[in-house]
Amino acid sequence: MTTNLHAPLARYAARLHGAAGDRHHVASPLGAWLLLALCASAVPERAAAGPDGHAAGPDGNAGPDGHAGLDGDAADLADALGIAPAQAARIAADLLDAPHPLVPSATAVWHRPGTETAGLDAWRAALPRATGTGPLPDQAGLDAWAREHSLGLVERFPLTLTPRVTLALASAVATRISWATPFDLAPAGTLGPDSPWAGRLTRVLRTPAHGHRAWIAATPEAGDVAVHVAAAQPAGDGTGGHEAGGAHGGGTDTAGAGLSVVSVAAAPGVAPADVLAAAYRIAADADADEPAGRRSLFDLPLGDTPLWTLREEAVRTFAPDRREQRHTAALPCWSARDEHDLTGIGFAAAGRVLAPLVGTGDVRARQAVAARYDRYGFAAAAVTGMFARVSLPPLGVARVAELRFGHPYAVVAVATDRRGGGTGPWHGVPVFSGWVAEPDDVPDADLTDPPGA
């Protein structure tokens, strides 16, 4: 991948979390961004890359906001993506076609039969190999897709199907991991006398002696912040995490794949948007040996703050300067279940891009997400859906015939053969024929639906 996705995702996350405000919530900006990137592949090639046919900027970004040289709907979509549409489409294909073993993901594009156009067919052919396509399922089918690809964490598709829907897009991103080293437990008072949660909770999580990372970091967005990182069991060791398989890409090389959850706390008065921005900045290199902005404890005053207690004690140490730094952290378990209306966060522009292919720019987009963080691991899933809708057709009249084979009738089994794009030698050849005059009852074995029905 030649383009760093971190900056565009952080930019989109700021919009998504900004719309949610300061209430308790969880979201997957990546899940929403992937759907927008699928729509980006519908932008005409020259428009997707800019007027000269190339994305601007040495890093693949079309300028700082992703829409240098673009016009109209393509520019609006690029603004939401934070990157040129052609680059976004390629990045999405890279992610989906090389799935992460601890973050199974899926995308799908479905259409209502009878609404096919040459443009729609061409766009679907250009989608990533891993993206499923086909006729539009019913609501039960959409719900089943959501459950399957969210590891069972999301029960229902986030949108409700109506006769007006002609095109549906979906993405799912999920994880279920065990920590490489579980947390210890501590009394809730460990959160500090200023914590509003200390009196509501009984026990909280405490970092174990080894296996977790914690530090204090200076950030331009939120000032000095407390940072904690818990890492998953490595992929492929058989002890933690949901490994990709089946539709998610079985056989993926798992060596070197991991997942870390980064928690960042700022002073109580700092705006949530600024803390989230700082968290995205820190997460970009959280696995570095020396993370950017890390503060030396010897540069900070001793004593209590709402974020930490800093004390000094005499120890025997082999540290080169005889000054050793140790960090512990206490944090609560948490869980969240949420839904987000995404229509105004880039998807209206995506609908306008798709309008020439599907005959409508009227879209709705929504994300359903659930997450839990506890002593032994982390689980989260998000299902994002987008519907393109047309106006209901005018009232008319339809005749419906129910055909009945209630007396003797003829049967012919005929072969079809259109291999190679033409008509083969077997095409139209009758293979079996019969006259049905003695019917059978439905056998008991057929009274249950087949597996997967």
Coordinates of C-alpha atoms in Angstrom, one line a residue:
M1 CA 0.0 0.0 0.0
T2 CA 1.6 3.3 -1.1
T3 CA -0.7 5.6 0.8
N4 CA -0.9 6.0 4.5
L5 CA -4.6 5.5 5.4
H6 CA -4.1 6.8 9.0
A7 CA -4.6 10.5 8.2
P8 CA -7.7 10.1 6.0
L9 CA -9.3 7.8 8.6
A10 CA -8.5 10.2 11.5
R11 CA -10.1 13.0 9.5
Y12 CA -13.2 11.0 8.8
A13 CA -13.3 9.8 12.5
A14 CA -13.4 13.4 13.6
R15 CA -16.5 14.0 11.6
L16 CA -18.2 10.8 12.7
H17 CA -17.4 11.2 16.4
G18 CA -18.2 14.9 16.2
A19 CA -21.7 14.1 15.1
A20 CA -22.1 11.7 18.0
G21 CA -20.9 14.3 20.5
D22 CA -19.7 13.7 24.0
R23 CA -22.2 10.9 24.9
H24 CA -20.9 7.4 25.5
H25 CA -20.5 5.7 22.1
V26 CA -18.4 3.5 19.9
A27 CA -18.1 3.6 16.1
S28 CA -16.0 2.2 13.2
P29 CA -14.9 5.0 10.9
L30 CA -13.1 2.4 8.9
G31 CA -16.3 0.5 8.3
A32 CA -18.0 3.6 6.9
W33 CA -14.9 4.7 4.9
L34 CA -14.7 1.3 3.2
L35 CA -18.2 1.8 1.7
L36 CA -17.3 5.3 0.6
A37 CA -14.2 3.8 -1.1
L38 CA -16.3 1.2 -2.9
C39 CA -18.4 4.1 -4.3
A40 CA -15.2 5.9 -5.3
S41 CA -14.5 3.2 -7.9
A42 CA -17.6 4.5 -9.7
V43 CA -15.9 7.9 -10.3
P44 CA -14.7 8.1 -13.9
E45 CA -11.0 7.2 -14.1
R46 CA -9.7 10.6 -15.1
A47 CA -11.9 12.5 -12.6
A48 CA -10.9 10.0 -9.9
A49 CA -7.2 10.8 -10.4
G50 CA -7.4 14.5 -11.2
P51 CA -7.4 16.5 -14.5
D52 CA -4.0 15.2 -15.5
G53 CA -4.9 11.6 -14.9
H54 CA -2.7 11.3 -11.8
A55 CA -3.4 11.8 -8.1
A56 CA -1.7 14.9 -6.8
G57 CA 1.0 14.7 -4.2
P58 CA 4.0 12.4 -3.8
D59 CA 2.3 10.2 -1.1
G60 CA -0.7 9.5 -3.4
N61 CA -3.0 12.0 -1.7
A62 CA -4.8 14.4 -3.9
G63 CA -3.7 17.4 -1.9
P64 CA -4.2 17.9 1.8
D65 CA -8.0 17.5 1.5
G66 CA -8.0 14.7 -1.1
H67 CA -9.9 16.7 -3.9
A68 CA -7.2 18.7 -5.7
G69 CA -8.3 19.1 -9.3
L70 CA -11.6 17.4 -8.9
D71 CA -15.0 18.9 -9.6
G72 CA -18.5 18.4 -8.4
D73 CA -19.7 15.2 -6.9
A74 CA -16.2 13.6 -7.2
A75 CA -14.7 16.4 -5.2
D76 CA -17.3 16.1 -2.5
L77 CA -16.7 12.3 -2.2
A78 CA -12.9 12.9 -2.1
D79 CA -13.5 15.5 0.6
A80 CA -15.2 12.8 2.7
L81 CA -12.6 10.2 1.9
G82 CA -9.7 12.6 2.6
I83 CA -7.9 11.2 -0.4
A84 CA -8.3 11.0 -4.2
P85 CA -11.1 8.5 -5.2
A86 CA -8.8 6.3 -7.3
Q87 CA -6.4 6.0 -4.4
A88 CA -9.3 5.2 -2.0
A89 CA -10.6 2.5 -4.3
R90 CA -7.1 0.9 -4.5
I91 CA -6.6 1.0 -0.7
A92 CA -10.0 -0.6 -0.1
A93 CA -9.1 -3.4 -2.5
D94 CA -5.8 -3.9 -0.7
L95 CA -7.4 -4.2 2.6
L96 CA -10.3 -6.4 1.5
D97 CA -8.3 -8.7 -0.7
A98 CA -5.6 -9.2 2.0
P99 CA -7.7 -9.7 5.1
H100 CA -6.2 -9.3 8.6
P101 CA -6.4 -12.5 10.6
L102 CA -7.6 -10.7 13.7
V103 CA -10.0 -8.2 12.0
P104 CA -12.3 -10.2 9.7
S105 CA -14.0 -7.9 7.2
A106 CA -16.5 -8.2 4.4
T107 CA -18.3 -6.0 1.9
A108 CA -21.2 -6.6 -0.5
V109 CA -23.1 -4.9 -3.2
W110 CA -26.6 -6.1 -4.0
H111 CA -29.1 -4.9 -6.6
R112 CA -32.8 -5.4 -7.2
P113 CA -33.3 -7.7 -10.2
G114 CA -34.5 -5.8 -13.2
T115 CA -32.6 -2.6 -12.4
E116 CA -29.3 -3.7 -14.1
T117 CA -27.6 -1.1 -16.4
A118 CA -24.4 -1.3 -18.3
G119 CA -22.8 1.3 -16.0
L120 CA -23.9 -0.7 -12.9
D121 CA -22.4 -3.9 -14.4
A122 CA -19.1 -2.2 -15.2
W123 CA -18.8 -0.7 -11.7
R124 CA -19.6 -4.1 -10.0
A125 CA -16.9 -5.7 -12.2
A126 CA -14.4 -3.2 -10.9
L127 CA -15.1 -3.8 -7.2
P128 CA -12.5 -5.7 -5.1
R129 CA -12.4 -9.5 -5.6
A130 CA -13.5 -10.0 -2.0
T131 CA -16.7 -7.9 -2.4
G132 CA -19.8 -10.1 -2.7
T133 CA -22.4 -9.2 -5.4
G134 CA -25.7 -10.5 -6.4
P135 CA -29.5 -9.9 -6.2
L136 CA -30.9 -7.9 -3.2
P137 CA -31.7 -10.2 -0.3
D138 CA -34.8 -9.8 1.8
Q139 CA -34.6 -8.3 5.3
A140 CA -34.0 -11.7 6.9
G141 CA -31.1 -12.2 4.5
L142 CA -29.6 -8.8 5.3
D143 CA -29.9 -9.5 9.0
A144 CA -28.3 -12.9 8.6
W145 CA -25.4 -11.3 6.7
A146 CA -25.0 -8.8 9.5
R147 CA -24.9 -11.6 12.2
E148 CA -22.5 -13.8 10.2
H149 CA -19.9 -11.1 9.4
S150 CA -20.1 -9.4 12.8
L151 CA -19.2 -12.6 14.8
G152 CA -22.8 -12.4 16.1
L153 CA -22.3 -9.1 17.8
V154 CA -24.7 -7.2 15.5
E155 CA -28.1 -8.9 15.3
R156 CA -29.8 -6.8 12.6
F157 CA -28.8 -4.9 9.5
P158 CA -28.8 -1.2 10.3
L159 CA -31.3 -0.3 7.6
T160 CA -34.9 -1.5 6.9
L161 CA -35.6 -2.8 3.4
T162 CA -38.5 -1.2 1.5
P163 CA -39.8 -1.7 -2.1
R164 CA -38.1 1.6 -3.0
V165 CA -34.6 0.2 -2.4
T166 CA -32.8 -0.7 -5.7
L167 CA -29.2 -1.0 -4.5
A168 CA -27.7 -1.9 -1.2
L169 CA -24.1 -1.7 0.0
A170 CA -22.7 -3.2 3.2
S171 CA -19.5 -3.5 5.1
A172 CA -18.7 -5.4 8.2
V173 CA -15.6 -5.1 10.4
A174 CA -15.2 -7.2 13.5
T175 CA -12.7 -8.5 16.0
R176 CA -12.8 -10.8 19.0
I177 CA -9.4 -11.2 20.7
S178 CA -7.9 -12.2 24.1
W179 CA -5.2 -10.1 25.6
A180 CA -1.7 -11.5 25.4
T181 CA -1.6 -10.8 29.2
P182 CA -4.8 -10.4 31.1
F183 CA -5.4 -7.5 33.4
D184 CA -5.1 -7.8 37.2
L185 CA -8.0 -6.4 39.3
A186 CA -8.0 -3.5 41.8
P187 CA -10.5 -1.6 43.9
A188 CA -12.4 1.1 42.1
G189 CA -10.9 3.7 44.3
T190 CA -7.7 3.2 42.4
L191 CA -9.2 5.5 39.7
G192 CA -8.5 8.3 42.1
P193 CA -10.5 10.5 44.5
D194 CA -11.5 12.9 41.6
S195 CA -13.0 10.1 39.5
P196 CA -16.8 10.2 39.2
W197 CA -16.7 6.5 38.5
A198 CA -14.8 5.5 41.7
G199 CA -18.0 5.5 43.8
R200 CA -20.1 3.8 41.2
L201 CA -17.9 0.8 40.5
T202 CA -16.5 -1.9 42.8
R203 CA -13.5 -3.2 40.9
V204 CA -11.5 -1.9 37.9
L205 CA -8.7 -3.3 35.8
R206 CA -5.0 -2.8 36.7
T207 CA -2.1 -3.4 34.4
P208 CA -0.2 -6.6 35.2
A209 CA 3.5 -6.6 36.1
H210 CA 4.5 -7.3 32.5
G211 CA 2.9 -7.4 29.1
H212 CA 1.1 -4.0 28.9
R213 CA 2.5 -0.6 28.0
A214 CA 1.7 2.7 29.6
W215 CA 3.2 6.2 29.4
I216 CA 2.5 9.9 29.6
A217 CA 2.6 11.7 26.2
A218 CA 2.6 15.4 25.2
T219 CA 0.1 16.1 22.4
P220 CA -0.7 19.2 20.4
E221 CA -4.4 18.5 20.6
A222 CA -5.0 17.6 24.3
G223 CA -1.8 18.5 26.2
D224 CA -0.3 15.9 28.4
V225 CA -2.3 12.6 28.3
A226 CA -2.2 9.2 30.0
V227 CA -1.7 6.3 27.5
H228 CA -2.3 2.6 28.0
V229 CA -1.8 -0.1 25.3
A230 CA -3.0 -3.7 25.6
A231 CA -2.1 -6.2 22.9
A232 CA -3.9 -9.2 21.6
Q233 CA -2.6 -12.7 21.6
P234 CA -0.6 -13.1 18.4
A235 CA -2.6 -14.4 15.4
G236 CA -2.2 -18.1 14.7
D237 CA -1.1 -19.2 18.2
G238 CA -4.4 -20.9 18.9
T239 CA -5.1 -19.0 22.1
G240 CA -6.7 -15.8 21.2
G241 CA -8.5 -13.9 18.5
H242 CA -10.9 -14.8 15.7
E243 CA -8.7 -15.8 12.7
A244 CA -10.0 -15.1 9.2
G245 CA -11.3 -18.0 7.3
G246 CA -13.9 -18.9 4.7
A247 CA -15.2 -15.8 3.1
H248 CA -12.8 -13.7 5.1
G249 CA -9.8 -15.3 3.4
G250 CA -8.7 -18.6 4.7
G251 CA -5.0 -19.4 4.4
T252 CA -3.9 -15.9 5.2
D253 CA -0.3 -15.6 6.5
T254 CA -0.7 -14.7 10.1
A255 CA 2.9 -14.0 11.0
G256 CA 3.4 -10.5 12.3
A257 CA -0.3 -9.7 12.5
G258 CA -1.6 -8.2 15.7
L259 CA -4.1 -5.9 17.3
S260 CA -3.6 -3.4 20.1
V261 CA -6.2 -1.3 21.9
V262 CA -4.9 2.2 22.8
S263 CA -6.7 4.1 25.7
V264 CA -5.9 7.8 26.0
A265 CA -7.2 10.1 28.8
A266 CA -6.7 13.9 29.0
A267 CA -7.5 16.4 31.7
P268 CA -11.2 16.6 32.5
G269 CA -11.8 19.9 30.7
V270 CA -10.4 18.9 27.3
A271 CA -13.0 18.5 24.6
P272 CA -13.7 14.9 23.5
A273 CA -12.9 15.8 19.9
D274 CA -9.4 16.9 20.9
V275 CA -8.8 13.7 23.0
L276 CA -9.9 11.5 20.1
A277 CA -7.6 13.4 17.8
A278 CA -4.7 12.9 20.2
A279 CA -5.6 9.2 20.5
Y280 CA -5.5 8.8 16.7
R281 CA -2.1 10.5 16.6
I282 CA -0.7 8.2 19.4
A283 CA -2.2 5.1 17.8
A284 CA -0.3 5.7 14.6
D285 CA 3.0 4.6 16.3
A286 CA 1.8 3.0 19.5
D287 CA 4.0 0.0 18.8
A288 CA 7.2 2.1 18.4
D289 CA 10.1 1.5 20.8
E290 CA 9.9 5.2 21.7
P291 CA 6.5 6.6 20.9
A292 CA 6.4 10.2 19.8
G293 CA 5.7 12.8 22.5
R294 CA 6.6 10.4 25.4
R295 CA 7.3 12.4 28.6
S296 CA 10.1 11.6 31.0
L297 CA 8.7 11.2 34.5
F298 CA 11.7 13.2 35.8
D299 CA 10.4 16.2 33.8
L300 CA 7.0 16.2 35.6
P301 CA 6.2 17.4 39.1
L302 CA 5.6 14.9 41.9
G303 CA 2.1 14.7 43.3
D304 CA -1.5 14.1 42.3
T305 CA -3.5 15.1 39.2
P306 CA -6.8 13.8 37.9
L307 CA -4.7 11.7 35.4
W308 CA -2.0 10.3 37.6
T309 CA -0.1 10.1 40.9
L310 CA 3.6 10.6 40.6
R311 CA 5.8 9.6 43.5
E312 CA 9.5 8.9 43.9
E313 CA 11.1 6.0 45.9
A314 CA 14.5 4.6 46.4
V315 CA 15.2 1.4 44.3
R316 CA 18.1 -0.6 43.3
T317 CA 18.4 -0.3 39.5
F318 CA 20.8 -1.0 36.6
A319 CA 19.4 1.9 34.6
P320 CA 22.4 3.8 33.0
D321 CA 21.7 7.0 34.8
R322 CA 20.3 5.3 38.0
R323 CA 16.9 6.8 37.2
E324 CA 14.2 4.2 36.4
Q325 CA 10.8 5.0 35.1
R326 CA 7.8 2.7 35.9
H327 CA 4.2 3.1 34.8
T328 CA 1.1 1.3 36.0
A329 CA -2.5 2.0 34.9
A330 CA -6.0 1.5 36.2
L331 CA -9.0 1.7 33.9
P332 CA -12.6 0.3 33.9
C333 CA -14.3 -2.3 31.9
W334 CA -16.6 -0.8 29.4
S335 CA -19.2 -1.8 26.7
A336 CA -21.2 0.1 24.2
R337 CA -23.9 -0.6 21.6
D338 CA -24.8 2.2 19.2
E339 CA -26.2 3.3 15.8
H340 CA -25.0 6.2 13.7
D341 CA -26.8 8.0 10.8
L342 CA -24.0 8.4 8.3
T343 CA -26.1 9.9 5.4
G344 CA -24.6 13.4 5.9
I345 CA -21.1 12.2 6.5
G346 CA -20.0 11.6 2.9
F347 CA -22.7 9.3 1.8
A348 CA -24.9 11.9 0.2
A349 CA -21.9 12.6 -2.1
A350 CA -21.5 8.9 -2.7
G351 CA -25.1 8.7 -3.7
R352 CA -24.7 11.4 -6.3
V353 CA -21.7 9.6 -7.7
L354 CA -23.7 6.4 -8.1
A355 CA -26.8 8.2 -9.4
P356 CA -25.9 7.8 -13.1
L357 CA -25.5 4.0 -12.6
V358 CA -28.7 3.3 -10.6
G359 CA -31.0 6.2 -11.6
T360 CA -31.3 7.8 -8.2
G361 CA -29.1 9.8 -5.8
D362 CA -31.5 9.3 -2.9
V363 CA -29.5 7.3 -0.3
R364 CA -29.6 6.5 3.3
A365 CA -26.6 5.2 5.3
R366 CA -26.4 3.9 8.8
Q367 CA -24.0 2.0 11.0
A368 CA -24.7 -0.5 13.9
V369 CA -21.8 -1.2 16.2
A370 CA -21.2 -3.0 19.5
A371 CA -18.0 -3.4 21.6
R372 CA -16.8 -4.7 24.9
Y373 CA -13.5 -4.2 26.7
D374 CA -12.8 -6.4 29.8
R375 CA -10.2 -8.2 31.8
Y376 CA -9.5 -10.9 29.3
G377 CA -10.0 -9.3 25.9
F378 CA -11.8 -7.1 23.5
A379 CA -14.6 -7.7 21.1
A380 CA -16.2 -5.2 18.6
A381 CA -18.1 -5.3 15.4
A382 CA -19.7 -2.7 13.1
V383 CA -22.1 -3.3 10.2
T384 CA -22.5 -0.3 7.8
G385 CA -25.3 -0.2 5.3
M386 CA -26.2 2.1 2.5
F387 CA -29.4 2.0 0.4
A388 CA -30.1 3.8 -2.9
R389 CA -33.8 4.4 -3.2
V390 CA -36.1 5.3 -6.1
S391 CA -39.6 6.9 -5.9
L392 CA -42.4 4.4 -5.8
P393 CA -43.8 3.9 -9.3
P394 CA -47.4 5.1 -10.0
L395 CA -50.3 2.9 -9.2
G396 CA -51.3 0.4 -11.9
V397 CA -52.8 -3.0 -12.2
A398 CA -51.1 -6.4 -12.2
R399 CA -52.5 -9.8 -13.1
V400 CA -51.1 -12.7 -11.1
A401 CA -51.5 -16.2 -12.3
E402 CA -51.0 -19.2 -10.0
L403 CA -50.4 -22.2 -12.1
R404 CA -51.7 -25.6 -10.9
F405 CA -50.4 -29.0 -12.0
G406 CA -53.3 -30.9 -10.5
H407 CA -53.8 -33.5 -13.2
P408 CA -51.5 -35.6 -15.5
Y409 CA -48.8 -33.5 -17.2
A410 CA -45.7 -33.8 -19.3
V411 CA -42.1 -33.4 -18.1
V412 CA -38.9 -32.9 -20.3
A413 CA -35.4 -32.4 -18.9
V414 CA -33.4 -30.5 -21.4
A415 CA -29.7 -29.5 -21.4
T416 CA -28.4 -26.0 -21.9
D417 CA -24.9 -25.3 -23.2
R418 CA -23.7 -21.8 -23.7
R419 CA -20.0 -22.5 -22.8
G420 CA -17.5 -20.2 -24.4
G421 CA -20.1 -17.5 -24.9
G422 CA -21.9 -19.3 -27.8
T423 CA -24.2 -22.2 -28.3
G424 CA -22.6 -25.6 -27.6
P425 CA -23.5 -29.0 -29.0
W426 CA -25.6 -29.9 -25.9
H427 CA -27.8 -26.9 -26.0
G428 CA -31.5 -27.7 -26.3
V429 CA -31.0 -31.5 -26.3
P430 CA -33.8 -33.3 -24.4
V431 CA -32.3 -35.8 -21.9
F432 CA -35.3 -37.3 -20.1
S433 CA -39.0 -37.0 -20.6
G434 CA -42.1 -38.4 -18.9
W435 CA -45.8 -38.3 -18.2
V436 CA -46.8 -37.7 -14.6
A437 CA -50.0 -39.5 -13.8
E438 CA -49.3 -40.9 -10.3
P439 CA -48.0 -38.2 -7.9
D440 CA -46.2 -38.8 -4.6
D441 CA -46.7 -37.0 -1.3
V442 CA -43.8 -34.8 0.0
P443 CA -41.5 -37.2 1.9
D444 CA -40.8 -36.6 5.6
A445 CA -37.1 -35.9 4.8
D446 CA -38.2 -32.9 2.8
L447 CA -40.3 -31.3 5.6
T448 CA -37.3 -29.4 7.0
D449 CA -35.4 -26.7 5.3
P450 CA -31.9 -27.7 3.9
P451 CA -28.9 -26.4 5.8
G452 CA -28.1 -22.8 4.9
A453 CA -31.6 -22.1 3.6

